[in-house]
mmCIF file of C-alpha atoms in Angstrom:
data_model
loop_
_atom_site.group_PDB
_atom_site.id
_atom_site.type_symbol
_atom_site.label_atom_id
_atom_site.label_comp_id
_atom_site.label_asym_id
_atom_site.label_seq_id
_atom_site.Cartn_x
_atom_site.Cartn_y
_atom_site.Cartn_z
ATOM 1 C CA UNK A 1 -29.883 31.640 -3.576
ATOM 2 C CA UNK A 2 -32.908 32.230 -5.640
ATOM 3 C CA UNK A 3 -32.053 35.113 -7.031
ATOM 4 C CA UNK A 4 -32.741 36.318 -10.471
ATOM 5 C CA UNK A 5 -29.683 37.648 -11.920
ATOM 6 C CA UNK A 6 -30.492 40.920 -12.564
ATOM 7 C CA UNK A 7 -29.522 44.372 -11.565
ATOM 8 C CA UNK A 8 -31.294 47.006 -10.610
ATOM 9 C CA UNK A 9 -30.838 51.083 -11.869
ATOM 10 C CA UNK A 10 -29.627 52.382 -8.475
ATOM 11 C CA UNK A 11 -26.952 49.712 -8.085
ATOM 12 C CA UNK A 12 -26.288 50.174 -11.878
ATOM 13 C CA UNK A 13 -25.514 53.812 -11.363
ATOM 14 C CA UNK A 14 -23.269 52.804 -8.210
ATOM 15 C CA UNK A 15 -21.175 50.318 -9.763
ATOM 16 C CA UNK A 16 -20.892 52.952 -13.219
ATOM 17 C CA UNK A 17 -20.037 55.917 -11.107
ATOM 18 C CA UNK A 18 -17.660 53.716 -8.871
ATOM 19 C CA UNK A 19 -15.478 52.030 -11.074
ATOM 20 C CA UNK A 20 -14.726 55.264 -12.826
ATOM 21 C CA UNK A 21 -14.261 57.008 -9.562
ATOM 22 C CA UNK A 22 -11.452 53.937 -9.065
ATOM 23 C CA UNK A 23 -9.997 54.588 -12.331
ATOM 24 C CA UNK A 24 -9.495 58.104 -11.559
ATOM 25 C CA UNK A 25 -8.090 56.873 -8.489
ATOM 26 C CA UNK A 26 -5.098 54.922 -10.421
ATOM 27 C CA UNK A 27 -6.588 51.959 -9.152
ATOM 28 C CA UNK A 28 -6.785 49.495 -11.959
ATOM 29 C CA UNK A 29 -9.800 48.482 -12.781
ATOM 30 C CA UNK A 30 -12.812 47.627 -15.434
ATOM 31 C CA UNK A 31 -14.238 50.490 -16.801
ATOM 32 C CA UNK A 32 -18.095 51.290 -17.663
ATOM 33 C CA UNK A 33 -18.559 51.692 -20.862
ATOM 34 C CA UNK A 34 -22.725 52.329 -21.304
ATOM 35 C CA UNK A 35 -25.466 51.944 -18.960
ATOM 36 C CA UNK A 36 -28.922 50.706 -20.240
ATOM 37 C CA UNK A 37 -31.960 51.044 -18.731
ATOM 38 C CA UNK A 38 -34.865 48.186 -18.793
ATOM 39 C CA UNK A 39 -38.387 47.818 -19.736
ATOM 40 C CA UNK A 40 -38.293 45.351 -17.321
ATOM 41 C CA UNK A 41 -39.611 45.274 -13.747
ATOM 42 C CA UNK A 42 -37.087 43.476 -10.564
ATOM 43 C CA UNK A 43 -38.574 43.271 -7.358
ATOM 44 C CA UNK A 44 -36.143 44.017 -4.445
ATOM 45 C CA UNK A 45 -35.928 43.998 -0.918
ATOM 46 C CA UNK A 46 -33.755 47.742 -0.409
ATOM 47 C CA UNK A 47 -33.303 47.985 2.841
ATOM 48 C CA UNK A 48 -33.891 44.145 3.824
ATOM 49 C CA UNK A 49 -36.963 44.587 5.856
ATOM 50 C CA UNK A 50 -39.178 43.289 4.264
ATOM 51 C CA UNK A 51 -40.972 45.749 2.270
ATOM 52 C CA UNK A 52 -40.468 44.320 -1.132
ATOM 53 C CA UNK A 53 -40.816 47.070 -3.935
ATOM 54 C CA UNK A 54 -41.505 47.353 -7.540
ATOM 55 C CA UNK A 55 -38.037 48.980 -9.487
ATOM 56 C CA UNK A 56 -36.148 49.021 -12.929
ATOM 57 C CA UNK A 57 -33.824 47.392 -14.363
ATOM 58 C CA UNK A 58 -30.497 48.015 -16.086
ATOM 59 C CA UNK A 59 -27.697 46.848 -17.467
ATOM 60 C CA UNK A 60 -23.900 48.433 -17.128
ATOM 61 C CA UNK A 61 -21.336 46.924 -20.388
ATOM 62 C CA UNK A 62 -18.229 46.047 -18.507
ATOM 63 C CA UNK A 63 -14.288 46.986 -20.620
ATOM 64 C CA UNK A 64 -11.398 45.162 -19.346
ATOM 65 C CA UNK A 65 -8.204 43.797 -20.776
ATOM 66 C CA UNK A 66 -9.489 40.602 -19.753
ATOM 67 C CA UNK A 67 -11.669 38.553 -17.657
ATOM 68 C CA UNK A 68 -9.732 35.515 -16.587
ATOM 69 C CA UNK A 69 -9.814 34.884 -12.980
ATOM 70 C CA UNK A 70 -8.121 32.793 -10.738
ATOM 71 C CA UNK A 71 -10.943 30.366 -11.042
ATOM 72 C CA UNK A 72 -10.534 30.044 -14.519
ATOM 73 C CA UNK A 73 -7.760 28.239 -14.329
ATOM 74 C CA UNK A 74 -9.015 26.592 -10.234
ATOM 75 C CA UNK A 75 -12.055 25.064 -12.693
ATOM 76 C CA UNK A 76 -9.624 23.348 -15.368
ATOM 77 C CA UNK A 77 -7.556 21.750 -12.415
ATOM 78 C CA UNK A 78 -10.379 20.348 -10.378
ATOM 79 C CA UNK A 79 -11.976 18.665 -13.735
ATOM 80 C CA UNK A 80 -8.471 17.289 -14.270
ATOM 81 C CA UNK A 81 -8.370 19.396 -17.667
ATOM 82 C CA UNK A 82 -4.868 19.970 -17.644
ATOM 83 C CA UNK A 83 -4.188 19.964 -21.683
ATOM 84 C CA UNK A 84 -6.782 22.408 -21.587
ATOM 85 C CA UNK A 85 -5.516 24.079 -18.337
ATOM 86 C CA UNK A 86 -1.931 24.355 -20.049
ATOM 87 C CA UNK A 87 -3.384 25.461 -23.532
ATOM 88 C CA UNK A 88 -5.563 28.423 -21.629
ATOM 89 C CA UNK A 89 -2.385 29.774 -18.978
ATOM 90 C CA UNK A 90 -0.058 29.852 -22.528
ATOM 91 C CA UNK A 91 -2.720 31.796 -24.250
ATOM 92 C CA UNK A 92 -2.946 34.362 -21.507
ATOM 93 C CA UNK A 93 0.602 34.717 -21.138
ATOM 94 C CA UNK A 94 1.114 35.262 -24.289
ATOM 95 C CA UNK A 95 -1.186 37.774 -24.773
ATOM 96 C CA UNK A 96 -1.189 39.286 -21.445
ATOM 97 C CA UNK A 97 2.340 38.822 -19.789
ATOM 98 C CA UNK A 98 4.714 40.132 -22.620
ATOM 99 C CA UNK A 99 7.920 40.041 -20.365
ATOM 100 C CA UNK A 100 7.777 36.385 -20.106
ATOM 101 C CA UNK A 101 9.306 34.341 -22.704
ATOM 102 C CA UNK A 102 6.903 31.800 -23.774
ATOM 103 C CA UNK A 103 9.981 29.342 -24.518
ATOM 104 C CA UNK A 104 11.044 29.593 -20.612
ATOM 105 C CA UNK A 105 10.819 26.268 -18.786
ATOM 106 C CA UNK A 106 9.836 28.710 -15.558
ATOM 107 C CA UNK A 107 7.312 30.535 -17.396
ATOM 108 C CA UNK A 108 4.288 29.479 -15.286
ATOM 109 C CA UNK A 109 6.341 29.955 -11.878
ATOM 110 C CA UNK A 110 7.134 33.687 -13.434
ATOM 111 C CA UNK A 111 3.672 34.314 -14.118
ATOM 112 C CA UNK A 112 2.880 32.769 -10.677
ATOM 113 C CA UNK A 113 5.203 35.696 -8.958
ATOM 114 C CA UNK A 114 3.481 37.976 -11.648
ATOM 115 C CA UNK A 115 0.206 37.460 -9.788
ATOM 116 C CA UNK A 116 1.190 37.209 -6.430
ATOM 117 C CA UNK A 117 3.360 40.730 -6.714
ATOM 118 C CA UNK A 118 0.133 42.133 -8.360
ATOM 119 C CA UNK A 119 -2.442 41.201 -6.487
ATOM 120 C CA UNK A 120 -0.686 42.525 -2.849
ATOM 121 C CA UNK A 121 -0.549 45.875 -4.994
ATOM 122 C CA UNK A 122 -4.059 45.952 -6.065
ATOM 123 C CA UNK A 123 -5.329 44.943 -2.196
ATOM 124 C CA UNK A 124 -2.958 47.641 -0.762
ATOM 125 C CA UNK A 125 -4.405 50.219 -3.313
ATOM 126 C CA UNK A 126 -7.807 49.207 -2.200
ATOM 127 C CA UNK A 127 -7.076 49.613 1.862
ATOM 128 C CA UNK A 128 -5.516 53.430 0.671
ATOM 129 C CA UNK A 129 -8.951 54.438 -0.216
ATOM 130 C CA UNK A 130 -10.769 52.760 1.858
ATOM 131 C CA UNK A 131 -12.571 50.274 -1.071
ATOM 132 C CA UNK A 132 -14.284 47.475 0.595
ATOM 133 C CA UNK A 133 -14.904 44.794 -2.529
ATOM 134 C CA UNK A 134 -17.213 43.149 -1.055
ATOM 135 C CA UNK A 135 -17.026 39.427 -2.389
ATOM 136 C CA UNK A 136 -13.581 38.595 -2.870
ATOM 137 C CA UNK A 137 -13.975 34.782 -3.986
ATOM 138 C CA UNK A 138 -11.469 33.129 -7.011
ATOM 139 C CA UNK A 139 -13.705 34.054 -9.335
ATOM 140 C CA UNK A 140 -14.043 37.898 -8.662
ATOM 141 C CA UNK A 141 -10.109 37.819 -8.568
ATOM 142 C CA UNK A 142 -8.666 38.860 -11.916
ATOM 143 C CA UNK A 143 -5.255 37.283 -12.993
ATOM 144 C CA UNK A 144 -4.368 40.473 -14.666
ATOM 145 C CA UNK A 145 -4.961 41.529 -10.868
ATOM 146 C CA UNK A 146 -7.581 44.628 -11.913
ATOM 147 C CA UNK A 147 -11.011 45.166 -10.265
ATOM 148 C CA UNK A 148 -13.121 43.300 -12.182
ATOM 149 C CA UNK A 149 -16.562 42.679 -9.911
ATOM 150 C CA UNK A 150 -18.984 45.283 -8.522
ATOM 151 C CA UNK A 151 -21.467 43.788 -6.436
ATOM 152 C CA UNK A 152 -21.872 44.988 -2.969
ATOM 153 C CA UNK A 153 -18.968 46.843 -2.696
ATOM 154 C CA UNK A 154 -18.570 49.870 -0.512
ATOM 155 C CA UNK A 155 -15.936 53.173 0.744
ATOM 156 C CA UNK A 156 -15.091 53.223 4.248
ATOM 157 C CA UNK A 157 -16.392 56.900 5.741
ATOM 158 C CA UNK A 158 -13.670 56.526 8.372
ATOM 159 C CA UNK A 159 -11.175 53.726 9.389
ATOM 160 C CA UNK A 160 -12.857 50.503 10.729
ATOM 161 C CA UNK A 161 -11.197 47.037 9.972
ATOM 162 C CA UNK A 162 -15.017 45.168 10.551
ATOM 163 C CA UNK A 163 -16.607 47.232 7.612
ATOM 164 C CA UNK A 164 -18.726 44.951 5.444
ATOM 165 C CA UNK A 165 -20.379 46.135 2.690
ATOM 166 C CA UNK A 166 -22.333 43.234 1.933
ATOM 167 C CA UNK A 167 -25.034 42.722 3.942
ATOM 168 C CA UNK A 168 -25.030 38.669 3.358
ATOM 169 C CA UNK A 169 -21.613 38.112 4.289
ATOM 170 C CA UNK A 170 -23.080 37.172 8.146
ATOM 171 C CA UNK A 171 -19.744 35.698 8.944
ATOM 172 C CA UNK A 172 -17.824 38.927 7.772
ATOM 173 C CA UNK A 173 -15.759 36.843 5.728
ATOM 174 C CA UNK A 174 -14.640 39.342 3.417
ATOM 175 C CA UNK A 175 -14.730 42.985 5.912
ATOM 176 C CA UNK A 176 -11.835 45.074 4.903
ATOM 177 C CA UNK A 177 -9.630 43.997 7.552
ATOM 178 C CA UNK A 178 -9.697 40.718 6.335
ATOM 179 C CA UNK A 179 -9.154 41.548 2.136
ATOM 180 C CA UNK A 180 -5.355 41.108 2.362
ATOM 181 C CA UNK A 181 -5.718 37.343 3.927
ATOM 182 C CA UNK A 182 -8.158 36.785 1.689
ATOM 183 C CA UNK A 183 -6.005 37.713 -1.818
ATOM 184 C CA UNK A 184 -3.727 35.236 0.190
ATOM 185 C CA UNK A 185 -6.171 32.490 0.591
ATOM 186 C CA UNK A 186 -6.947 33.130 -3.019
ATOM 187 C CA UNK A 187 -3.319 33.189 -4.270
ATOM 188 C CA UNK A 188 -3.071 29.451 -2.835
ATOM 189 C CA UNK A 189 -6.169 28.323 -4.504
ATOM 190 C CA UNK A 190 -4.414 29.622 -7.711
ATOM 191 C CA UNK A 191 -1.316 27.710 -6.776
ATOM 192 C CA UNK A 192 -3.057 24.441 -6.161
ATOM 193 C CA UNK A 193 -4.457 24.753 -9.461
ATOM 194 C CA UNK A 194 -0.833 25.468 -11.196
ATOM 195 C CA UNK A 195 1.264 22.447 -9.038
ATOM 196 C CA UNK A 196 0.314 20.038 -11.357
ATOM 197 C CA UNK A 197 1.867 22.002 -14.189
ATOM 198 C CA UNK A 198 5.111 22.492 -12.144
ATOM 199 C CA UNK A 199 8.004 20.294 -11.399
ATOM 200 C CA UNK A 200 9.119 19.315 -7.555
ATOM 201 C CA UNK A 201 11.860 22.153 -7.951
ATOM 202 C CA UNK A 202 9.291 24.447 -9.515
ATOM 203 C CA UNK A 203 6.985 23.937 -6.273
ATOM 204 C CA UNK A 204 8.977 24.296 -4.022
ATOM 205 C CA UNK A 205 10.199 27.949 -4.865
ATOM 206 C CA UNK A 206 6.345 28.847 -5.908
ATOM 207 C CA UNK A 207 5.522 28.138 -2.209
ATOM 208 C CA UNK A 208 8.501 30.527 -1.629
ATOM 209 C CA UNK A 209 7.085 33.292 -3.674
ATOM 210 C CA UNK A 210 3.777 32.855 -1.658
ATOM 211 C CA UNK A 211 4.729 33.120 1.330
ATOM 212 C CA UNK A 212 6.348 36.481 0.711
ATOM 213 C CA UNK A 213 3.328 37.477 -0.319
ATOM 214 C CA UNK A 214 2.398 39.221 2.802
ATOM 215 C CA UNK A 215 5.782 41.282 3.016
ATOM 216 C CA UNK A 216 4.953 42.539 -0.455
ATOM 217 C CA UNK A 217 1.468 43.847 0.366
ATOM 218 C CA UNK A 218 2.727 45.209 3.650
ATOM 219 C CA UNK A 219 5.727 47.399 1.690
ATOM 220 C CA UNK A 220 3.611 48.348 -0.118
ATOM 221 C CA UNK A 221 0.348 49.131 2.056
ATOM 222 C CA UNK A 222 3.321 51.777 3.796
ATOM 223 C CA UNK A 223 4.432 53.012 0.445
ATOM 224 C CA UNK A 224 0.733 54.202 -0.234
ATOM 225 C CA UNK A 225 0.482 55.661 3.543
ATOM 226 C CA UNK A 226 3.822 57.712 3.424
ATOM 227 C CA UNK A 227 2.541 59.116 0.280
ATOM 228 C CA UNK A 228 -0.978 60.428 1.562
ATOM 229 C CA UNK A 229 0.858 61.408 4.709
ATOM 230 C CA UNK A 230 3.421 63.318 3.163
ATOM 231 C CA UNK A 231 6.707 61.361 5.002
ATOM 232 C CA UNK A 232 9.606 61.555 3.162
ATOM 233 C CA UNK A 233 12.212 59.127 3.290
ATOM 234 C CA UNK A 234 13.054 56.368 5.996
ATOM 235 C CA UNK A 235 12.114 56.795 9.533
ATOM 236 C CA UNK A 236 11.706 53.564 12.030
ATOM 237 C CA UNK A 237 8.578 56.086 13.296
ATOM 238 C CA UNK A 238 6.901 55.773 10.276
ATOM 239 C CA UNK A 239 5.019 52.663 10.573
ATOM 240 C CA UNK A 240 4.157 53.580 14.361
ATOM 241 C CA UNK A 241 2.880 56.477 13.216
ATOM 242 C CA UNK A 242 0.196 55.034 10.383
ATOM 243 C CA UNK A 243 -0.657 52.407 12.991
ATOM 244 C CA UNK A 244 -1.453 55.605 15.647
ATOM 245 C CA UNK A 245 -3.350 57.574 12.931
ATOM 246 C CA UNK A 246 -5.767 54.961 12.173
ATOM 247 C CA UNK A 247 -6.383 53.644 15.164
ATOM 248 C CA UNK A 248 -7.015 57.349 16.329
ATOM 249 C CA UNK A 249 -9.328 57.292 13.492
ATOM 250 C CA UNK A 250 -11.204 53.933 14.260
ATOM 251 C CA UNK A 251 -11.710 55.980 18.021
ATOM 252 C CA UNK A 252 -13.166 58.778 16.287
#
């Protein structure tokens, strides 16, 4: 894409404010730990007409528990690196998945559940404050399911299922509407990468755990809204009543 890797100060002081702000949220997340400012020059295109201009750079230091992402184990597969691939998903469970014994025979289709449970919570957090990430690929998609990329990310002002934030998604791949199917689509590419580690039993019930994926995220997308609506208990009106409240919204 021709583009020179670095970041500018504005969008450094976005992303530093913003992933605190999501912290603060009890959204998990990476947090900013220092933000340095450059002697060097980037030249950007702001507001994508044209009218290329002169600014600084900077640099925000990322903290996180870890950075593996689903396409740190998608790369192993596709080389065909599976002693490596096996060596790597033992390594994080061991250090990051405590409550799975590393001498269980099902310990990669535990970890797989792990992730798929996780993720739907992290996505459903996201759509309860409106937190458009922008560019939700494999590798922006942290196995320890936190928020672990900043790029052109954005809040929605008010409800609207086509907000995109980043201005070269054309095909509005990854709008807000669309960020639950997307952990989905993601959550497959993560199981492709893990069948050759699992038996034909072992398979079969990991496809099971995926596709409950989207009654997870959907408990727990109403979970969020009963909370910031104040409804207490069960009522069938409930959900009717989210769905009426934001689509009021997307009117207003």
């Amino acid at each position: 894409r021709s583009g020179d890797g670095r970041a500018v100060l504005r969008s450094s002081v976005r992303e530093f404010l913003c992933s605190e702000a999501m912290h603060y949220l009890g959204i998990p997340t990476s947090r900013a730990a220092s933000l340095v400012v450059s002697d060097d020059d980037v030249w950007r295109d702001q507001f994508y007409n044209g009218n290329i201009k002169k600014e600084r750079g900077a640099i925000v230091l990322r903290l996180a528990t870890s950075w593996f992402r689903i396409g740190s184990l998608e790369i192993l597969a596709h080389s065909g690196e599976l002693d490596l691939q096996r060596r790597l998903l033992d390594f994080i469970i061991q250090q990051h998945f405590p409550s799975i014994a590393m001498n269980d025979s099902n310990r990669y289709l535990e970890f797989f559940s792990t992730v798929v449970s996780e993720t739907a919570n992290l996505i459903a957090l996201w759509m309860s404050v409106g937190f458009a990430h922008g560019v939700c690929n494999t590798d922006n998609f942290s196995l320890l399911s936190i928020t672990i990329d900043y790029g052109p990310f954005g809040f929605m002002d008010s409800y609207d299922p086509n907000f995109v934030p980043n201005t070269s998604d054309d095909e509005r791949r990854y709008k807000i509407g669309n960020q639950a199917n997307v952990g989905l689509f993601n959550l497959s590419k993560l199981l492709q990468a893990l069948k050759p580690l699992l038996d034909p039993r072992q398979k079969q019930l990991a496809s099971q755990i995926l596709e409950g994926y989207g009654e997870r995220y959907y408990i727990r997308f109403i979970e969020l809204f009963k909370t910031k609506l104040g409804l207490l208990g069960e009522n069938e009106d409930d959900n009717y009543l989210i769905a009426f409240l934001l689509k009021v919204s997307l009117l207003c």
